[in-house]
PDB file of C-alpha atoms and ligand atoms in Angstrom:
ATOM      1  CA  UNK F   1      20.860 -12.329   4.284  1.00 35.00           C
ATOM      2  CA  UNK F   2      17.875 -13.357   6.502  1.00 37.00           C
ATOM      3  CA  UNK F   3      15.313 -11.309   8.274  1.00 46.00           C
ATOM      4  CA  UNK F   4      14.765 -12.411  12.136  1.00 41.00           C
ATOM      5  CA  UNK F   5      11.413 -10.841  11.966  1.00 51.00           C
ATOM      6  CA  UNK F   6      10.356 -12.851   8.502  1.00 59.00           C
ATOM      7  CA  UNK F   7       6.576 -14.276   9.369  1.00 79.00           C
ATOM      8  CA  UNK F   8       4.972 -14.467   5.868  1.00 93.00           C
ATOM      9  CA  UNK F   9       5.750 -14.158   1.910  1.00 97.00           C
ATOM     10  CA  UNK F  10       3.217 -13.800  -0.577  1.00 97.00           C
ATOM     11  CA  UNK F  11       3.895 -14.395  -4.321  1.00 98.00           C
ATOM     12  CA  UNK F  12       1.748 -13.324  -7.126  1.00 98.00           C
ATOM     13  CA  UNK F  13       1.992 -15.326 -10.176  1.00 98.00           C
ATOM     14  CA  UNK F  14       0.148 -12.225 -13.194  1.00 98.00           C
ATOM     15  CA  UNK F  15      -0.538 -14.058 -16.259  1.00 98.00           C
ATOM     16  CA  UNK F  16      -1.403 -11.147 -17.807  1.00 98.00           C
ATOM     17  CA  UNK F  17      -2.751 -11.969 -21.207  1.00 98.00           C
ATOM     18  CA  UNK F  18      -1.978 -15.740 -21.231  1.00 98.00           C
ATOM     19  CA  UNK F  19      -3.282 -19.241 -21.012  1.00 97.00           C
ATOM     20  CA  UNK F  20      -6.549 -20.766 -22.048  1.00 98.00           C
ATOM     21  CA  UNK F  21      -9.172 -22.668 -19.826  1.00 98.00           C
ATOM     22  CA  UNK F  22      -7.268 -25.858 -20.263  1.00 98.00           C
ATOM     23  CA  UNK F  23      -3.569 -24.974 -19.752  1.00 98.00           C
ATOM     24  CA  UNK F  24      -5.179 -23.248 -16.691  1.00 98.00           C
ATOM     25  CA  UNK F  25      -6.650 -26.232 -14.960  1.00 98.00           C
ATOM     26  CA  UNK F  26      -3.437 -27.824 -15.685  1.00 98.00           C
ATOM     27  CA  UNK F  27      -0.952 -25.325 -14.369  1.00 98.00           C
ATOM     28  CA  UNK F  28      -3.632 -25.013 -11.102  1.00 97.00           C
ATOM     29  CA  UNK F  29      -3.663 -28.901 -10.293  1.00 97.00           C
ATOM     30  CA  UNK F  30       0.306 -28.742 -10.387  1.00 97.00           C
ATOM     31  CA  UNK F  31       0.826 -25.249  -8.536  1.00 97.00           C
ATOM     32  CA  UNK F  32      -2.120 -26.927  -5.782  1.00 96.00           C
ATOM     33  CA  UNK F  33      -0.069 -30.038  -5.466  1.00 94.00           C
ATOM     34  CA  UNK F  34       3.104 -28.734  -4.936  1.00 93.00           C
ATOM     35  CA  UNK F  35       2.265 -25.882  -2.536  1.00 89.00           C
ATOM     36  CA  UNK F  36       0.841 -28.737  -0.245  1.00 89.00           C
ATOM     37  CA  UNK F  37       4.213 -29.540   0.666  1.00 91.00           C
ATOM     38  CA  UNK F  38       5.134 -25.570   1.079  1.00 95.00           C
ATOM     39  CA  UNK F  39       5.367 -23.224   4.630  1.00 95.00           C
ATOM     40  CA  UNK F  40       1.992 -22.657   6.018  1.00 93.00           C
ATOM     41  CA  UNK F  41       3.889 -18.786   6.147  1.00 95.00           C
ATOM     42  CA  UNK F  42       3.717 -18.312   2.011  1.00 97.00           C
ATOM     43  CA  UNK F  43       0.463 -17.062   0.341  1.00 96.00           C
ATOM     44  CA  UNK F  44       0.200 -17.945  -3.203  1.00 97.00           C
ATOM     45  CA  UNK F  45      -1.818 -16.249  -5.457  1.00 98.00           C
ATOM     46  CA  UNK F  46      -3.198 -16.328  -8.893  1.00 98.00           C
ATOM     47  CA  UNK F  47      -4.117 -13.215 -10.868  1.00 98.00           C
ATOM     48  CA  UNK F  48      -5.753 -14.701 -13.875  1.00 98.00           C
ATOM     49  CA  UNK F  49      -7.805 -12.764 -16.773  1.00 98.00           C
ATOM     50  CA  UNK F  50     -11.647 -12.412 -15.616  1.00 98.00           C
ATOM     51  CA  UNK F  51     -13.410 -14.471 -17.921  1.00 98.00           C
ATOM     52  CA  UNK F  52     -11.318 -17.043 -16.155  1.00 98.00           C
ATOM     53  CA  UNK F  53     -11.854 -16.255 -12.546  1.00 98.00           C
ATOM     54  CA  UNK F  54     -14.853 -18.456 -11.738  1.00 98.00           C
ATOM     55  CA  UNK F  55     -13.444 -21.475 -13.840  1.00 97.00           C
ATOM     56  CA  UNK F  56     -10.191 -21.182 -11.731  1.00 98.00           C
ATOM     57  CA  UNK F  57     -11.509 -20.705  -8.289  1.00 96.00           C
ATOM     58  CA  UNK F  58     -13.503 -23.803  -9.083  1.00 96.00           C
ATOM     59  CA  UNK F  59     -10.395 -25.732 -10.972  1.00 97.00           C
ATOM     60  CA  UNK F  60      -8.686 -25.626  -7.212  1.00 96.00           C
ATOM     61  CA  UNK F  61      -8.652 -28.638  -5.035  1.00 91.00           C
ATOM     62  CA  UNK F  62     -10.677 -28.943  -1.970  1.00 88.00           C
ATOM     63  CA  UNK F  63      -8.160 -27.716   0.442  1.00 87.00           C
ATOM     64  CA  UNK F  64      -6.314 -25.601  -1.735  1.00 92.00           C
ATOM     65  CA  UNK F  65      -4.253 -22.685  -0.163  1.00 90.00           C
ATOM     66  CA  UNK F  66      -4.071 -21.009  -4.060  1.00 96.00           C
ATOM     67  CA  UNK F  67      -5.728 -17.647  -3.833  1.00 96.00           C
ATOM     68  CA  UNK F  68      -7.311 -16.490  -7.332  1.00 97.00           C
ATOM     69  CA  UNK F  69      -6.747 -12.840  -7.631  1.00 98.00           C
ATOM     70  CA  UNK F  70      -8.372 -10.031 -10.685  1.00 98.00           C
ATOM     71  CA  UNK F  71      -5.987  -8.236 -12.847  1.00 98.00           C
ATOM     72  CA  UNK F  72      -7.866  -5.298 -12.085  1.00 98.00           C
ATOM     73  CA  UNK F  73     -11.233  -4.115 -11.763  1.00 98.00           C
ATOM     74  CA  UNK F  74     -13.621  -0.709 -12.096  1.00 98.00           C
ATOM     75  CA  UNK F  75     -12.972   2.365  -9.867  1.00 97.00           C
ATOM     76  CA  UNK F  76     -17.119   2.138 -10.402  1.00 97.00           C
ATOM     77  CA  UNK F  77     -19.739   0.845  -8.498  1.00 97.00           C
ATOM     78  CA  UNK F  78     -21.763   0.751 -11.483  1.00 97.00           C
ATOM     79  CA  UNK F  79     -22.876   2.635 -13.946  1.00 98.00           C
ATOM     80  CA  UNK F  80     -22.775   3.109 -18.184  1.00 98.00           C
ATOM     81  CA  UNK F  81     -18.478   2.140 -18.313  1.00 97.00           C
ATOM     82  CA  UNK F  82     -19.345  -1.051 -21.120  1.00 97.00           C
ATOM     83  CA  UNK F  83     -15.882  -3.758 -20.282  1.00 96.00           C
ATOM     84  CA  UNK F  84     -15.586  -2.823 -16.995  1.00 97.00           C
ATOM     85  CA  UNK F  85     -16.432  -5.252 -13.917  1.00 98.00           C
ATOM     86  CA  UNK F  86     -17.346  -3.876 -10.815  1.00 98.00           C
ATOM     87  CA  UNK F  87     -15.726  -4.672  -7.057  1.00 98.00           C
ATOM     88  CA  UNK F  88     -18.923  -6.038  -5.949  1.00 98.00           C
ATOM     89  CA  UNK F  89     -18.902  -7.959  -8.750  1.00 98.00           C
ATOM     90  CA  UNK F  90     -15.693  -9.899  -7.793  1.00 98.00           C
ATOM     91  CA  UNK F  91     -16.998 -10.242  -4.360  1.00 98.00           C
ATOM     92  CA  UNK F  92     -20.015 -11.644  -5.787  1.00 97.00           C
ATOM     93  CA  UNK F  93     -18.021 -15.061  -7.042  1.00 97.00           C
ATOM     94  CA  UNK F  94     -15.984 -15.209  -4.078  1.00 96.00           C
ATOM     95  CA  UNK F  95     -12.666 -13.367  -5.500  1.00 97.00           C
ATOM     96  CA  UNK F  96     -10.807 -12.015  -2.331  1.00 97.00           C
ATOM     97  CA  UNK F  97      -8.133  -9.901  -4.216  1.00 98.00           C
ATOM     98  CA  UNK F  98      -7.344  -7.617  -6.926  1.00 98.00           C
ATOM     99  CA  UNK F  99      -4.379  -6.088  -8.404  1.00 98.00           C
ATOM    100  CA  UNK F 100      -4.878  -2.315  -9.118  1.00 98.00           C
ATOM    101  CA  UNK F 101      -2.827  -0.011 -11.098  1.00 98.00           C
ATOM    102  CA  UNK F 102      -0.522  -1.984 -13.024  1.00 98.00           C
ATOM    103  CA  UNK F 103       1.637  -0.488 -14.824  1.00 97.00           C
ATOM    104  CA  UNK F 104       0.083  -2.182 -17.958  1.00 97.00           C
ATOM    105  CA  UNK F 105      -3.297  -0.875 -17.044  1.00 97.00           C
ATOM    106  CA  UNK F 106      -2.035   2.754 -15.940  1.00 97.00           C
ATOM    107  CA  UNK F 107      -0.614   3.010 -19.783  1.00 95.00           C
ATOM    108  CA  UNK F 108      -3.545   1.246 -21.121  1.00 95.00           C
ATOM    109  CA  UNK F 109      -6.490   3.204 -19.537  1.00 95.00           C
ATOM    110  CA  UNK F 110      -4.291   6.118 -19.147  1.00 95.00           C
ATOM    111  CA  UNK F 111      -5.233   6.436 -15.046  1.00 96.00           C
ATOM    112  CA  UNK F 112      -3.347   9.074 -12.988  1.00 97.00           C
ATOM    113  CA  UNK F 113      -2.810   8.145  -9.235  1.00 97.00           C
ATOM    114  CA  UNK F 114      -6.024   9.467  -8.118  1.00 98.00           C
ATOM    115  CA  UNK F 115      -7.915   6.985 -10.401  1.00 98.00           C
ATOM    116  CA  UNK F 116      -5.877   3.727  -8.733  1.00 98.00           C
ATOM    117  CA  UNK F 117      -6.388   4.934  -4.956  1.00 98.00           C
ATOM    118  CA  UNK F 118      -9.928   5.333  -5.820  1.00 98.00           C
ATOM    119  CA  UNK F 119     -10.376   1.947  -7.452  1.00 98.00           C
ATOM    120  CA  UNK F 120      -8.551   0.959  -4.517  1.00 98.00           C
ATOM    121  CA  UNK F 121     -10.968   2.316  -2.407  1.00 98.00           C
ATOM    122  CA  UNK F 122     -13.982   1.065  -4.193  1.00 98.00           C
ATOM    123  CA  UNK F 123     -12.521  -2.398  -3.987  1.00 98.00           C
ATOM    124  CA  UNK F 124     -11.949  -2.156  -0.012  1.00 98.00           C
ATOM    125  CA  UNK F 125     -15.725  -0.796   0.214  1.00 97.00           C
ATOM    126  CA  UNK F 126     -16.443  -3.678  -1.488  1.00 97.00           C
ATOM    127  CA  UNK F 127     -14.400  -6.319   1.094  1.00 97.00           C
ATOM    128  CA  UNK F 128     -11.711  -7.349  -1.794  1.00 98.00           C
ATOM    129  CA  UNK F 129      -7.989  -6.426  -1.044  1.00 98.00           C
ATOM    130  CA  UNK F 130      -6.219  -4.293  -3.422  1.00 98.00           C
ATOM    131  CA  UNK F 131      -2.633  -5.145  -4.369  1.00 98.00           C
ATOM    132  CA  UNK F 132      -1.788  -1.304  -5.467  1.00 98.00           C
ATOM    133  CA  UNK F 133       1.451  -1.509  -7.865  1.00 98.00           C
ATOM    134  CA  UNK F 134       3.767   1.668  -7.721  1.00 98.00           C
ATOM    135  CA  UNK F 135       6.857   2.444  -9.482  1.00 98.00           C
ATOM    136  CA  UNK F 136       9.040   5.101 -11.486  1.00 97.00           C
ATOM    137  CA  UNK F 137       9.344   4.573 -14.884  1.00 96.00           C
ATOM    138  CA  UNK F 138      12.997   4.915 -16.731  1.00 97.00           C
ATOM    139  CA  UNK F 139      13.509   8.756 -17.038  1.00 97.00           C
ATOM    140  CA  UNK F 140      12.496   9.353 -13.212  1.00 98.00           C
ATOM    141  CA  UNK F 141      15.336   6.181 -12.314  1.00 97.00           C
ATOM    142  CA  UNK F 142      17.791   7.625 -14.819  1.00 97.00           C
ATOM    143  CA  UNK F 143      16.987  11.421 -12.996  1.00 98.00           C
ATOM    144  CA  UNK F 144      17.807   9.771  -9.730  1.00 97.00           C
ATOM    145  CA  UNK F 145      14.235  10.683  -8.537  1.00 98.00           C
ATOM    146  CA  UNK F 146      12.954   6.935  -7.483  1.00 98.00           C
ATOM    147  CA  UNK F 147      12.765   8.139  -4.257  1.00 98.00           C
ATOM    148  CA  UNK F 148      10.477  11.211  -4.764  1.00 98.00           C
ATOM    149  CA  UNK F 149       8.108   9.247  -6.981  1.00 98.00           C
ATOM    150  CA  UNK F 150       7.543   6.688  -5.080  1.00 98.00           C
ATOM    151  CA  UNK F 151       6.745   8.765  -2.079  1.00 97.00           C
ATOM    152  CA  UNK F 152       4.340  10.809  -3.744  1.00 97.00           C
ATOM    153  CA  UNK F 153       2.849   7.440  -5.474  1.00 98.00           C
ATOM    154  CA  UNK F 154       2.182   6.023  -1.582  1.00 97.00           C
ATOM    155  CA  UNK F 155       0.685   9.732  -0.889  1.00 96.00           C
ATOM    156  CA  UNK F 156      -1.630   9.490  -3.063  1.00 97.00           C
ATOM    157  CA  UNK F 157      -2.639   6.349  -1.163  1.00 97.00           C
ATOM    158  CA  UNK F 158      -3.395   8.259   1.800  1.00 95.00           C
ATOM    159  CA  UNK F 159      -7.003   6.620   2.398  1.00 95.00           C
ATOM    160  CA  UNK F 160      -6.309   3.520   1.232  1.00 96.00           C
ATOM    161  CA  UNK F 161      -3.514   2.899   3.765  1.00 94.00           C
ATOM    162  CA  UNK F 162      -5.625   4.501   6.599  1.00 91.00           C
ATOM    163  CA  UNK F 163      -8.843   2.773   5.550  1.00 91.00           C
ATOM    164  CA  UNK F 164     -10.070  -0.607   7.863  1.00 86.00           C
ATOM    165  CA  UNK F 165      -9.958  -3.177   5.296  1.00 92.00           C
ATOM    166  CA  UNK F 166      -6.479  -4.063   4.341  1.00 94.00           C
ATOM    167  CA  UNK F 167      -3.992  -3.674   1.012  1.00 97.00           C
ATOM    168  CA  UNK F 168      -1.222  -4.737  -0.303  1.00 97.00           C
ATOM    169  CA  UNK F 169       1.292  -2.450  -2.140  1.00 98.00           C
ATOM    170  CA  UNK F 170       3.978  -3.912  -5.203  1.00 98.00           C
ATOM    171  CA  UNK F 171       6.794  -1.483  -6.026  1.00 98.00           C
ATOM    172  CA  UNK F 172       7.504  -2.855  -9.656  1.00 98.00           C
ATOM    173  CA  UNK F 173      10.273  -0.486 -11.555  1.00 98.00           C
ATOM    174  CA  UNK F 174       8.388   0.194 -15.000  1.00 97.00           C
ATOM    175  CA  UNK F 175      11.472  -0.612 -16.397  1.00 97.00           C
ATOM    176  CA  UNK F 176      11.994  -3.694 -15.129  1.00 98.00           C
ATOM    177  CA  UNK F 177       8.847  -4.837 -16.093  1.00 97.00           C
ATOM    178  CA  UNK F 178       9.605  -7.793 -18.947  1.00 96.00           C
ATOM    179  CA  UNK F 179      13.039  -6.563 -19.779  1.00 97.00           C
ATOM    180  CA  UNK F 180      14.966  -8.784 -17.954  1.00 96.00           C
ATOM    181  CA  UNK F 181      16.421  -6.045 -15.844  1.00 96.00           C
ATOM    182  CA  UNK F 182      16.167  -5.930 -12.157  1.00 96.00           C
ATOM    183  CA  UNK F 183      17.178  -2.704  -9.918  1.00 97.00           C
ATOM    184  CA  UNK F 184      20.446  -3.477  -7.939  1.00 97.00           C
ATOM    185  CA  UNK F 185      19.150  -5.212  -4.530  1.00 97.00           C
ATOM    186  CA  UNK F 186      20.673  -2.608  -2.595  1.00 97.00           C
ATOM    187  CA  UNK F 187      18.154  -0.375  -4.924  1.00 98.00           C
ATOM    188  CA  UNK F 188      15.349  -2.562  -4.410  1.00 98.00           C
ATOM    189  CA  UNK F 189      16.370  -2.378  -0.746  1.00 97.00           C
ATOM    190  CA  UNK F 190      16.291   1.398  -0.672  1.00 97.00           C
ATOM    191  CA  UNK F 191      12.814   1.772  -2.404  1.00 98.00           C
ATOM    192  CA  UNK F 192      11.388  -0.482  -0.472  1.00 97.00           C
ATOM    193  CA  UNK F 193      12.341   1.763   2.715  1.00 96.00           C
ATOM    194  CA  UNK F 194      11.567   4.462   1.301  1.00 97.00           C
ATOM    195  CA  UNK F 195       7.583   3.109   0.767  1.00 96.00           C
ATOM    196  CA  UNK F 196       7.730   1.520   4.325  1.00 94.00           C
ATOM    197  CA  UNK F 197       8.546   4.753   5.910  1.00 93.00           C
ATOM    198  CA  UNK F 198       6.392   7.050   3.766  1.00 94.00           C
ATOM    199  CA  UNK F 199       3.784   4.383   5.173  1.00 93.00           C
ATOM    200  CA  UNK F 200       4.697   5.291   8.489  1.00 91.00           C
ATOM    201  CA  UNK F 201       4.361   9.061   8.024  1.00 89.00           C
ATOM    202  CA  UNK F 202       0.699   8.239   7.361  1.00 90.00           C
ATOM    203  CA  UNK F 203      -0.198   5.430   9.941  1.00 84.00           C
ATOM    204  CA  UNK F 204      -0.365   7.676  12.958  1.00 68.00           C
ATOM    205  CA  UNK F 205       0.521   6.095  16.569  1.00 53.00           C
ATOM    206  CA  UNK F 206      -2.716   4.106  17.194  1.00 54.00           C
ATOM    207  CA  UNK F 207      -2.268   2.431  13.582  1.00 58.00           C
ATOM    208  CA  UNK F 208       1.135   1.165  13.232  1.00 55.00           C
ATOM    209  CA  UNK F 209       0.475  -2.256  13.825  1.00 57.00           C
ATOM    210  CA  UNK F 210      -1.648  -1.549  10.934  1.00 58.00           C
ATOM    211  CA  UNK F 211       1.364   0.172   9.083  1.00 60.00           C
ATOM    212  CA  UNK F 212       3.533  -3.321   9.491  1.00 66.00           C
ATOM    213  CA  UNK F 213       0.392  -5.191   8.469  1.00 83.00           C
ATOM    214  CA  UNK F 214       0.436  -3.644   4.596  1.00 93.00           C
ATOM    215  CA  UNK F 215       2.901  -6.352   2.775  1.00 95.00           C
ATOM    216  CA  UNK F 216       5.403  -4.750  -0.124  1.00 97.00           C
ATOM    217  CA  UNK F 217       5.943  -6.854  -2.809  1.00 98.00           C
ATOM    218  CA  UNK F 218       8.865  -6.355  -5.521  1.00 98.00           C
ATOM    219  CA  UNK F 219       7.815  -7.121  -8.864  1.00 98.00           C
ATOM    220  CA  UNK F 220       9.751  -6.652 -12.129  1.00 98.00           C
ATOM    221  CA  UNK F 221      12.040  -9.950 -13.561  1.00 97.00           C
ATOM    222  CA  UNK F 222      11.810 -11.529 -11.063  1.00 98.00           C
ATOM    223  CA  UNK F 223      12.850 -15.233 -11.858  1.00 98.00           C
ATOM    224  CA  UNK F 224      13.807 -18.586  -9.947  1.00 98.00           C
ATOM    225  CA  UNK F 225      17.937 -17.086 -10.559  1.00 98.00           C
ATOM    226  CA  UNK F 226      16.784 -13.628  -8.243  1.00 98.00           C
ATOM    227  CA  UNK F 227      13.937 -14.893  -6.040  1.00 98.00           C
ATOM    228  CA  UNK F 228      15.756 -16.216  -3.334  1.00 97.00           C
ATOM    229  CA  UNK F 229      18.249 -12.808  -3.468  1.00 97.00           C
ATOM    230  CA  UNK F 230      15.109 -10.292  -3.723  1.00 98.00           C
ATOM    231  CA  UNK F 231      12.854 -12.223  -0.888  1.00 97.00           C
ATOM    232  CA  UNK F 232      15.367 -11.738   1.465  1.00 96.00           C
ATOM    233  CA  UNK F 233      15.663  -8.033   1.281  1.00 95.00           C
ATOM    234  CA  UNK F 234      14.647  -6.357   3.941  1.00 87.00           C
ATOM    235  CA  UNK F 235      10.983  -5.019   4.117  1.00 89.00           C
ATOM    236  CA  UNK F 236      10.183  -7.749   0.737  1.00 96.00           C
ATOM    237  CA  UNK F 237       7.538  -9.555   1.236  1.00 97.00           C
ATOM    238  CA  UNK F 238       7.290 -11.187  -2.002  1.00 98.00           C
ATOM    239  CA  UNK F 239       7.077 -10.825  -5.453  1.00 98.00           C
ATOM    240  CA  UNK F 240       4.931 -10.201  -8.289  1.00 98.00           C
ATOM    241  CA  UNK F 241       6.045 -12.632 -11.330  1.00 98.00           C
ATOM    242  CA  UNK F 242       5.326 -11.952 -14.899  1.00 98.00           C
ATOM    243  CA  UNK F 243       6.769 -14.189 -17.663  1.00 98.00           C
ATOM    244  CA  UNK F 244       8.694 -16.201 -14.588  1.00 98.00           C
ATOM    245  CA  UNK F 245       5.142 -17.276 -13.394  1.00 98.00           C
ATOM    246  CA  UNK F 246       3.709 -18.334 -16.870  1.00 98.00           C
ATOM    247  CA  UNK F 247       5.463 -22.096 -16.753  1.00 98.00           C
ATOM    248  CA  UNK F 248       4.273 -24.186 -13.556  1.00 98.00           C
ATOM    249  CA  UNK F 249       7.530 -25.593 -13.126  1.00 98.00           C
ATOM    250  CA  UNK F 250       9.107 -22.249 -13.115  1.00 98.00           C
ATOM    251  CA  UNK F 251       6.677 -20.674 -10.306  1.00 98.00           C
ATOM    252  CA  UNK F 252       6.522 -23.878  -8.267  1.00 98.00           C
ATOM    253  CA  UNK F 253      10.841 -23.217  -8.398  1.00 98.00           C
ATOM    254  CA  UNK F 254      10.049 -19.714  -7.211  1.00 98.00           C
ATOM    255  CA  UNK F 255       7.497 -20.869  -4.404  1.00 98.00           C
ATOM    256  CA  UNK F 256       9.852 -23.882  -3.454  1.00 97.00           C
ATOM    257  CA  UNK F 257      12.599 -20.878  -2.400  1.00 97.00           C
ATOM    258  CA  UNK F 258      10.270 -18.868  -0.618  1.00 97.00           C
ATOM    259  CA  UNK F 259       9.320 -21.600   1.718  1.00 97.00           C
ATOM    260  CA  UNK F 260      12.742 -22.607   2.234  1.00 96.00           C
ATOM    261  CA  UNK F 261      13.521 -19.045   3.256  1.00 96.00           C
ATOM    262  CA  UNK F 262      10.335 -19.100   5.200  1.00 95.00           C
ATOM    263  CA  UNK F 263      11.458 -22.317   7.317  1.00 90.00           C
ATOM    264  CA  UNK F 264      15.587 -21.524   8.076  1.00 84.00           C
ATOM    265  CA  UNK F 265      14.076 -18.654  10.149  1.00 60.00           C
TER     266      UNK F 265
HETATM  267  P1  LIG E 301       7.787  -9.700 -15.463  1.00 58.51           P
HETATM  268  O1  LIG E 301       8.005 -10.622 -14.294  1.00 58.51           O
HETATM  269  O2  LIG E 301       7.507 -10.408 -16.754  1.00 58.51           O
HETATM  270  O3  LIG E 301       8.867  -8.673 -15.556  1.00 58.51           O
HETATM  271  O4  LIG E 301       6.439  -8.895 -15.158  1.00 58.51           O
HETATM  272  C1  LIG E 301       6.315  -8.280 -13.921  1.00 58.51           C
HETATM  273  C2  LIG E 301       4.911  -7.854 -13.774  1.00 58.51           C
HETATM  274  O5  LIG E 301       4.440  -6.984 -14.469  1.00 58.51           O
HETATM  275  C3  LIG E 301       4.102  -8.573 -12.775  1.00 58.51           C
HETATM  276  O6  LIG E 301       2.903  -7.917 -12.569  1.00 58.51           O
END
């Protein structure tokens, strides 16, 4: 299937806890060289641990069109929170984007909604984008309640949707996440209606161009067998790759489809 309206796809290679400095420089000299040759329409980014952020905005060719995104980052300004790094921080070094409220981290710091929309917030204040990541975990799927949780996930997002600077939102299935298992696409589908509208219900009149602006990624096993399937969903606008993303090869497979999708429109 093929959306008439497809303008732009963004994937997200998260290497979570992977890589050193020098496998990084490698995989970012192969990743820059290939998407050279890729649709002008596909964003690729990089979400990389932090105390590799500087080395790998600097590891990126002159013209590079690889964005270098933060796993995450403090729903602080500042303060006594030893670990953390702040927004402004990220800024600071140039980082334009941050993932926020990955599933990973959620379990990990133990955050409720309210604590990702206001590190959201606090990164917007601070001009980086947040890539907010939503999604029901196994119980709530089983229970057939997807559909409510997700809702009341992008609710919570209330000022982060409404706010100036812009955001990104990933709906990745908590289940899904490294277990090889994907939603059905007509699931995937669904959900991601489901967010688009709930968007909708919050972007009043004057702001829906702003409401078709906010991108929703699927994330969640994605691989180079699903990507092409999944990216031409309707509402997808990319993808969020774990353990798919960790092998150049692999993600340049992934970013090859994307731009073929991107040009047969
Ligand atoms: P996998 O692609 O390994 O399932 O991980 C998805 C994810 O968590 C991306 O942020």
């Amino acid at each position: 299937m093929h959306r008439p309206d497809m303008r732009s796809l963004t994937l997200i290679a998260n290497h979570k806890l992977h890589g050193s400095r020098e496998s990084l420089t490698a995989y970012i000299h192969a990743l820059d060289a290939a998407c050279a040759t890729l649709s002008d329409q596909l964003q690729i980014m990089l979400a990389v641990p932090h105390v590799f952020l500087s080395h790998a905005m600097s590891a990126r060719a002159a013209a590079s069109r690889l964005h270098i995104t933060s796993q995450d980052v403090s729903q602080h300004a500042h303060g006594a929170y030893t670990g953390e790094i702040s927004s402004a921080m990220l800024a600071g070094i140039g980082v334009t984007h941050t993932l926020v409220g990955h599933s990973e981290t959620r379990s990990r710091l133990a955050l409720d909604d309210g604590a990702v929309a206001r590190t959201a917030l606090q990164a917007q204040a601070s001009g980086v984008t947040p890539i907010v990541c939503i999604g029901e975990n196994l119980g709530d799927y089983d229970a057939g309640n997807t559909h409510s949780v997700l809702s009341k996930q992008v609710e919570s997002l209330r000022e982060v949707i409404a706010a100036q600077h812009p955001c990104l939102i990933a709906y990745e299935p908590r289940w899904a996440i490294g277990s090889g298992k994907t939603p059905l696409m007509q699931e995937i589908a669904g959900a991601h209606s489901v967010i688009r509208r709930a968007i909708h219900n919050i972007c009043d009149g004057e702001k829906l161009a702003r409401d078709s602006a906010i991108p929703l990624l699927y994330g969640g096993s994605v691989t180079p067998a699903n990507v092409h399937e999944i990216l031409a969903l309707p509402e997808v606008g990319g993808a969020l790759i774990g353990s798919a993303s960790l092998e150049v090869s692999s993600m340049i497979a992934m970013a090859s489809a994307a731009s073929a999708l991107l040009e047969r429109k």
